[in-house]
Amino acid sequence: MEGHSHQHDPEKDMQEALEEGLGENFFNHALTPSNIGTLPNPDGFAMPKGACGDFIELYLRIEGDRIIDARFIPQGCMNTTASGSALTELAKGATLAEAAEISAEKIMDVLGGLPKDHRHCAVLAAATLKAAIRDYVKKKNGDWKSAYRK
């Protein structure tokens, strides 16, 4: 993105959000995010970098085919934090198939929108979830095959 750097200006982010008329849901997720933290030995993990240099470390706990816990550590602006928070709330309790369908649009619906210049934060969050599910599937299939190689 042109002009977007690692230097985040929380005041500028806040001003943009207010100017775009973002409401309570956005600010709740941005300022008091849900599910911050890590999970030891996660079943699925991903941390792809967004085009802007932001990233979300995402940790999944999976039982059967359902995500029973999701935690994240945001690295970036308040829009990335809000997107990660909304993502973990959408993912918790979802089956892997349902979680794989969580789109940037669904994340923005939960937030009540994102400033135009930061919609890529929701895209990053959705892509991070898909990558963490792929990580889980790869580990699971890997374990299954290794039992037959002995």
Backbone as CSV, one residue per row, in Angstrom:
resi,resn,N_x,N_y,N_z,CA_x,CA_y,CA_z,C_x,C_y,C_z
1,MET,0.840,-1.182,0.000,0.000,0.000,0.000,0.884,1.244,0.000
2,GLU,0.594,2.171,-0.825,1.343,3.424,-0.872,1.174,4.161,0.436
3,GLY,2.288,4.635,0.943,2.241,5.495,2.100,1.914,4.788,3.415
4,HIS,1.635,3.510,3.400,1.330,2.798,4.644,2.624,2.187,5.149
5,SER,3.012,2.512,6.368,4.269,1.992,6.895,4.012,1.294,8.220
6,HIS,5.089,0.796,8.805,4.973,0.126,10.099,4.667,1.115,11.214
7,GLN,4.902,2.402,10.993,4.643,3.409,12.013,3.143,3.643,12.106
8,HIS,2.534,3.142,13.159,1.099,3.322,13.318,0.853,4.515,14.209
9,ASP,-0.119,5.301,13.846,-0.484,6.484,14.598,-1.886,6.257,15.153
10,PRO,-1.960,5.832,16.414,-3.277,5.516,16.989,-4.256,6.685,16.912
11,GLU,-3.756,7.905,17.078,-4.649,9.063,17.002,-5.243,9.215,15.612
12,LYS,-4.403,9.023,14.581,-4.873,9.117,13.197,-5.882,7.992,12.918
13,ASP,-5.576,6.774,13.395,-6.500,5.643,13.226,-7.853,5.961,13.866
14,MET,-7.804,6.522,15.069,-9.027,6.845,15.808,-9.824,7.908,15.037
15,GLN,-9.127,8.924,14.538,-9.769,10.007,13.794,-10.461,9.459,12.541
16,GLU,-9.745,8.580,11.799,-10.328,7.971,10.589,-11.597,7.208,10.938
17,ALA,-11.539,6.429,12.016,-12.690,5.617,12.420,-13.873,6.507,12.775
18,LEU,-13.602,7.595,13.482,-14.678,8.517,13.861,-15.260,9.215,12.631
19,GLU,-14.374,9.645,11.719,-14.833,10.328,10.502,-15.705,9.421,9.643
20,GLU,-15.398,8.122,9.646,-16.181,7.184,8.833,-17.437,6.727,9.574
21,GLY,-17.643,7.277,10.762,-18.864,6.968,11.505,-18.896,5.561,12.061
22,LEU,-17.738,4.992,12.328,-17.721,3.641,12.901,-18.240,3.712,14.332
23,GLY,-18.963,2.692,14.725,-19.671,2.735,16.000,-19.052,1.905,17.095
24,GLU,-19.902,1.615,18.045,-19.518,0.958,19.281,-18.836,-0.393,19.052
25,ASN,-19.372,-1.201,18.128,-18.775,-2.519,17.901,-17.320,-2.406,17.488
26,PHE,-17.042,-1.496,16.559,-15.662,-1.311,16.112,-14.779,-0.931,17.299
27,PHE,-15.192,0.084,18.064,-14.348,0.568,19.154,-14.198,-0.465,20.264
28,ASN,-15.251,-1.253,20.533,-15.120,-2.326,21.531,-14.042,-3.309,21.127
29,HIS,-14.058,-3.743,19.865,-13.065,-4.713,19.388,-11.674,-4.089,19.287
30,ALA,-11.604,-2.809,18.903,-10.310,-2.150,18.725,-9.642,-1.824,20.057
31,LEU,-10.439,-1.395,21.031,-9.869,-0.893,22.283,-9.900,-1.920,23.414
32,THR,-10.857,-2.841,23.376,-10.915,-3.903,24.395,-11.125,-5.232,23.670
33,PRO,-10.119,-5.651,22.901,-10.282,-6.847,22.070,-10.501,-8.120,22.890
34,SER,-11.266,-9.025,22.302,-11.509,-10.345,22.898,-10.384,-11.293,22.501
35,ASN,-10.134,-12.270,23.341,-9.278,-13.420,22.995,-7.828,-13.055,22.667
36,ILE,-7.295,-12.042,23.354,-5.875,-11.698,23.180,-5.055,-12.740,23.926
37,GLY,-3.978,-13.197,23.312,-3.082,-14.123,23.985,-2.679,-15.269,23.084
38,THR,-2.001,-16.229,23.680,-1.521,-17.390,22.923,-2.132,-18.647,23.520
39,LEU,-2.052,-19.741,22.793,-2.442,-21.057,23.308,-1.201,-21.945,23.215
40,PRO,-0.793,-22.575,24.306,0.354,-23.480,24.217,0.012,-24.674,23.324
41,ASN,0.973,-25.127,22.554,0.781,-26.258,21.632,-0.531,-26.151,20.864
42,PRO,-0.708,-25.099,20.074,-1.974,-24.944,19.349,-2.140,-26.041,18.300
43,ASP,-3.398,-26.374,18.024,-3.679,-27.363,16.974,-3.468,-26.742,15.602
44,GLY,-3.714,-25.445,15.506,-3.475,-24.720,14.259,-2.860,-23.374,14.587
45,PHE,-1.897,-22.942,13.790,-1.235,-21.653,14.016,-0.905,-21.028,12.666
46,ALA,-1.015,-19.707,12.593,-0.585,-19.000,11.376,-0.242,-17.562,11.729
47,MET,0.606,-16.979,10.885,1.015,-15.599,11.094,1.443,-14.965,9.764
48,PRO,0.588,-15.022,8.729,0.998,-14.413,7.459,1.039,-12.888,7.587
49,LYS,1.934,-12.291,6.849,2.056,-10.826,6.877,1.136,-10.209,5.838
50,GLY,0.473,-9.126,6.221,-0.378,-8.398,5.287,0.468,-7.522,4.372
51,ALA,-0.141,-7.024,3.325,0.542,-6.157,2.359,1.112,-4.918,3.047
52,CYS,0.479,-4.499,4.148,0.895,-3.277,4.838,1.969,-3.549,5.879
53,GLY,2.334,-4.824,6.063,3.334,-5.157,7.070,2.730,-5.586,8.398
54,ASP,1.417,-5.424,8.571,0.757,-5.880,9.798,0.657,-7.402,9.773
55,PHE,0.533,-7.989,10.959,0.211,-9.416,11.002,-0.549,-9.733,12.277
56,ILE,-1.177,-10.893,12.260,-1.939,-11.404,13.390,-1.398,-12.803,13.658
57,GLU,-0.914,-13.036,14.888,-0.548,-14.406,15.273,-1.850,-15.048,15.729
58,LEU,-2.237,-16.146,15.087,-3.507,-16.797,15.424,-3.264,-18.215,15.910
59,TYR,-3.842,-18.540,17.056,-3.708,-19.850,17.692,-5.081,-20.491,17.788
60,LEU,-5.212,-21.722,17.306,-6.505,-22.425,17.360,-6.395,-23.694,18.193
61,ARG,-7.450,-23.962,18.982,-7.594,-25.241,19.675,-8.793,-25.913,19.005
62,ILE,-8.565,-27.131,18.492,-9.600,-27.820,17.716,-9.880,-29.190,18.338
63,GLU,-11.161,-29.487,18.514,-11.588,-30.816,18.982,-12.605,-31.338,17.999
64,GLY,-12.388,-32.560,17.529,-13.254,-33.107,16.486,-13.047,-32.246,15.257
65,ASP,-14.110,-31.637,14.762,-13.914,-30.723,13.624,-14.389,-29.322,14.008
66,ARG,-14.326,-29.010,15.328,-14.832,-27.717,15.808,-13.714,-26.922,16.490
67,ILE,-13.699,-25.616,16.240,-12.739,-24.734,16.901,-13.306,-24.409,18.278
68,ILE,-12.641,-24.894,19.325,-13.158,-24.665,20.674,-12.508,-23.448,21.321
69,ASP,-11.357,-23.016,20.797,-10.744,-21.799,21.309,-9.923,-21.151,20.209
70,ALA,-9.835,-19.847,20.250,-9.030,-19.081,19.293,-8.474,-17.875,20.030
71,ARG,-7.164,-17.695,19.935,-6.492,-16.551,20.564,-5.620,-15.881,19.520
72,PHE,-5.362,-14.587,19.728,-4.532,-13.890,18.769,-3.683,-12.815,19.422
73,ILE,-2.584,-12.508,18.756,-1.715,-11.390,19.130,-1.618,-10.511,17.889
74,PRO,-2.159,-9.292,17.949,-2.093,-8.412,16.780,-0.773,-7.655,16.744
75,GLN,-0.266,-7.439,15.559,0.911,-6.599,15.373,0.526,-5.600,14.293
76,GLY,0.124,-4.412,14.704,-0.305,-3.434,13.720,-1.242,-2.404,14.305
77,CYS,-2.065,-1.843,13.458,-2.937,-0.737,13.855,-4.194,-1.250,14.569
78,MET,-4.995,-0.301,15.065,-6.207,-0.684,15.796,-7.208,-1.406,14.888
79,ASN,-7.118,-1.185,13.575,-8.010,-1.885,12.637,-7.644,-3.365,12.545
80,THR,-6.346,-3.655,12.621,-5.878,-5.048,12.638,-6.323,-5.716,13.939
81,THR,-6.195,-4.999,15.055,-6.622,-5.528,16.355,-8.117,-5.823,16.340
82,ALA,-8.916,-4.866,15.858,-10.368,-5.044,15.806,-10.736,-6.230,14.924
83,SER,-10.056,-6.365,13.778,-10.338,-7.471,12.847,-10.001,-8.814,13.483
84,GLY,-8.882,-8.891,14.193,-8.497,-10.136,14.865,-9.466,-10.515,15.969
85,SER,-9.921,-9.519,16.714,-10.870,-9.755,17.798,-12.194,-10.291,17.248
86,ALA,-12.719,-9.631,16.209,-13.974,-10.084,15.590,-13.801,-11.486,15.007
87,LEU,-12.647,-11.726,14.385,-12.366,-13.038,13.787,-12.423,-14.149,14.830
88,THR,-11.764,-13.947,15.976,-11.742,-15.013,16.985,-13.145,-15.282,17.517
89,GLU,-13.963,-14.229,17.653,-15.338,-14.440,18.118,-16.147,-15.237,17.102
90,LEU,-15.938,-14.948,15.814,-16.646,-15.694,14.758,-16.170,-17.153,14.699
91,ALA,-14.869,-17.365,14.932,-14.283,-18.705,14.770,-14.636,-19.638,15.933
92,LYS,-14.709,-19.113,17.143,-14.960,-19.960,18.319,-16.319,-20.635,18.192
93,GLY,-16.312,-21.952,18.304,-17.548,-22.717,18.217,-17.898,-23.151,16.800
94,ALA,-17.199,-22.598,15.817,-17.490,-22.950,14.415,-16.837,-24.267,14.049
95,THR,-17.454,-24.985,13.109,-16.787,-26.156,12.556,-15.693,-25.641,11.624
96,LEU,-14.767,-26.516,11.242,-13.697,-26.098,10.329,-14.280,-25.623,9.004
97,ALA,-15.327,-26.302,8.530,-15.965,-25.905,7.265,-16.576,-24.509,7.397
98,GLU,-17.263,-24.249,8.513,-17.850,-22.923,8.737,-16.765,-21.865,8.855
99,ALA,-15.706,-22.186,9.589,-14.620,-21.227,9.806,-13.922,-20.876,8.499
100,ALA,-13.774,-21.870,7.626,-13.115,-21.632,6.328,-13.924,-20.651,5.470
101,GLU,-15.209,-20.503,5.781,-16.087,-19.598,5.024,-16.102,-18.173,5.589
102,ILE,-15.446,-17.947,6.716,-15.452,-16.607,7.315,-14.656,-15.671,6.404
103,SER,-15.339,-14.661,5.911,-14.756,-13.746,4.928,-14.457,-12.400,5.567
104,ALA,-13.708,-11.584,4.843,-13.445,-10.208,5.276,-14.774,-9.471,5.468
105,GLU,-15.748,-9.751,4.593,-17.061,-9.092,4.694,-17.742,-9.435,6.014
106,LYS,-17.680,-10.723,6.421,-18.305,-11.131,7.688,-17.637,-10.417,8.862
107,ILE,-16.316,-10.306,8.793,-15.567,-9.631,9.861,-15.991,-8.159,9.915
108,MET,-16.079,-7.517,8.751,-16.484,-6.109,8.716,-17.935,-5.937,9.175
109,ASP,-18.795,-6.924,8.902,-20.182,-6.870,9.390,-20.203,-6.823,10.917
110,VAL,-19.395,-7.678,11.557,-19.340,-7.710,13.020,-18.863,-6.360,13.547
111,LEU,-17.893,-5.761,12.861,-17.316,-4.493,13.311,-18.179,-3.285,12.946
112,GLY,-19.129,-3.492,12.044,-19.892,-2.348,11.550,-19.078,-1.527,10.559
113,GLY,-18.120,-2.205,9.895,-17.302,-1.541,8.879,-15.881,-1.303,9.333
114,LEU,-15.059,-0.845,8.402,-13.677,-0.429,8.667,-13.424,0.790,7.794
115,PRO,-12.492,1.669,8.202,-12.152,2.772,7.305,-11.680,2.211,5.961
116,LYS,-12.032,2.893,4.871,-11.699,2.399,3.510,-10.242,1.969,3.372
117,ASP,-9.327,2.773,3.906,-7.899,2.468,3.767,-7.464,1.272,4.600
118,HIS,-8.359,0.739,5.414,-7.964,-0.354,6.311,-8.794,-1.617,6.113
119,ARG,-9.523,-1.688,5.011,-10.334,-2.899,4.778,-9.437,-4.119,4.609
120,HIS,-8.200,-3.874,4.169,-7.257,-4.994,4.011,-6.964,-5.672,5.354
121,CYS,-7.234,-5.005,6.477,-7.012,-5.623,7.790,-7.972,-6.800,7.993
122,ALA,-9.206,-6.658,7.518,-10.187,-7.749,7.606,-9.805,-8.871,6.641
123,VAL,-9.270,-8.498,5.486,-8.807,-9.501,4.508,-7.663,-10.310,5.130
124,LEU,-6.747,-9.613,5.801,-5.623,-10.286,6.475,-6.140,-11.248,7.545
125,ALA,-7.113,-10.812,8.348,-7.650,-11.665,9.413,-8.266,-12.939,8.829
126,ALA,-9.072,-12.798,7.779,-9.709,-13.964,7.147,-8.653,-14.901,6.568
127,ALA,-7.619,-14.348,5.939,-6.548,-15.162,5.351,-5.757,-15.885,6.442
128,THR,-5.584,-15.232,7.589,-4.840,-15.841,8.703,-5.601,-17.054,9.235
129,LEU,-6.923,-16.946,9.344,-7.727,-18.081,9.812,-7.611,-19.252,8.836
130,LYS,-7.712,-18.980,7.539,-7.597,-20.057,6.549,-6.222,-20.723,6.644
131,ALA,-5.175,-19.938,6.847,-3.817,-20.485,6.957,-3.681,-21.342,8.217
132,ALA,-4.306,-20.925,9.327,-4.230,-21.702,10.573,-4.988,-23.021,10.432
133,ILE,-6.106,-23.015,9.703,-6.851,-24.257,9.446,-5.998,-25.197,8.577
134,ARG,-5.357,-24.621,7.548,-4.459,-25.443,6.700,-3.333,-26.053,7.535
135,ASP,-2.783,-25.273,8.462,-1.716,-25.757,9.343,-2.214,-26.958,10.152
136,TYR,-3.426,-26.854,10.692,-4.015,-27.933,11.475,-4.195,-29.190,10.622
137,VAL,-4.761,-29.020,9.440,-5.020,-30.162,8.549,-3.703,-30.843,8.160
138,LYS,-2.693,-30.041,7.869,-1.381,-30.573,7.488,-0.784,-31.386,8.640
139,LYS,-0.838,-30.850,9.853,-0.304,-31.548,11.027,-1.066,-32.849,11.253
140,LYS,-2.390,-32.766,11.171,-3.236,-33.929,11.417,-2.964,-35.023,10.380
141,ASN,-2.923,-34.655,9.121,-2.657,-35.637,8.065,-1.246,-36.176,8.158
142,GLY,-0.325,-35.335,8.544,1.068,-35.757,8.717,1.166,-36.819,9.794
143,ASP,0.501,-36.595,10.931,0.533,-37.543,12.041,-0.062,-38.880,11.615
144,TRP,-1.155,-38.801,10.883,-1.842,-40.015,10.438,-0.907,-40.864,9.570
145,LYS,-0.210,-40.214,8.636,0.680,-40.951,7.735,1.891,-41.512,8.476
146,SER,2.433,-40.748,9.433,3.663,-41.187,10.101,3.429,-42.490,10.868
147,ALA,2.215,-42.721,11.344,1.929,-43.947,12.098,2.094,-45.183,11.193
148,TYR,1.927,-45.007,9.883,1.997,-46.152,8.971,3.375,-46.324,8.347
149,ARG,4.287,-45.405,8.641,5.625,-45.509,8.051,6.559,-46.335,8.908
150,LYS,6.194,-46.581,10.148,7.079,-47.275,11.095,7.321,-48.708,10.680
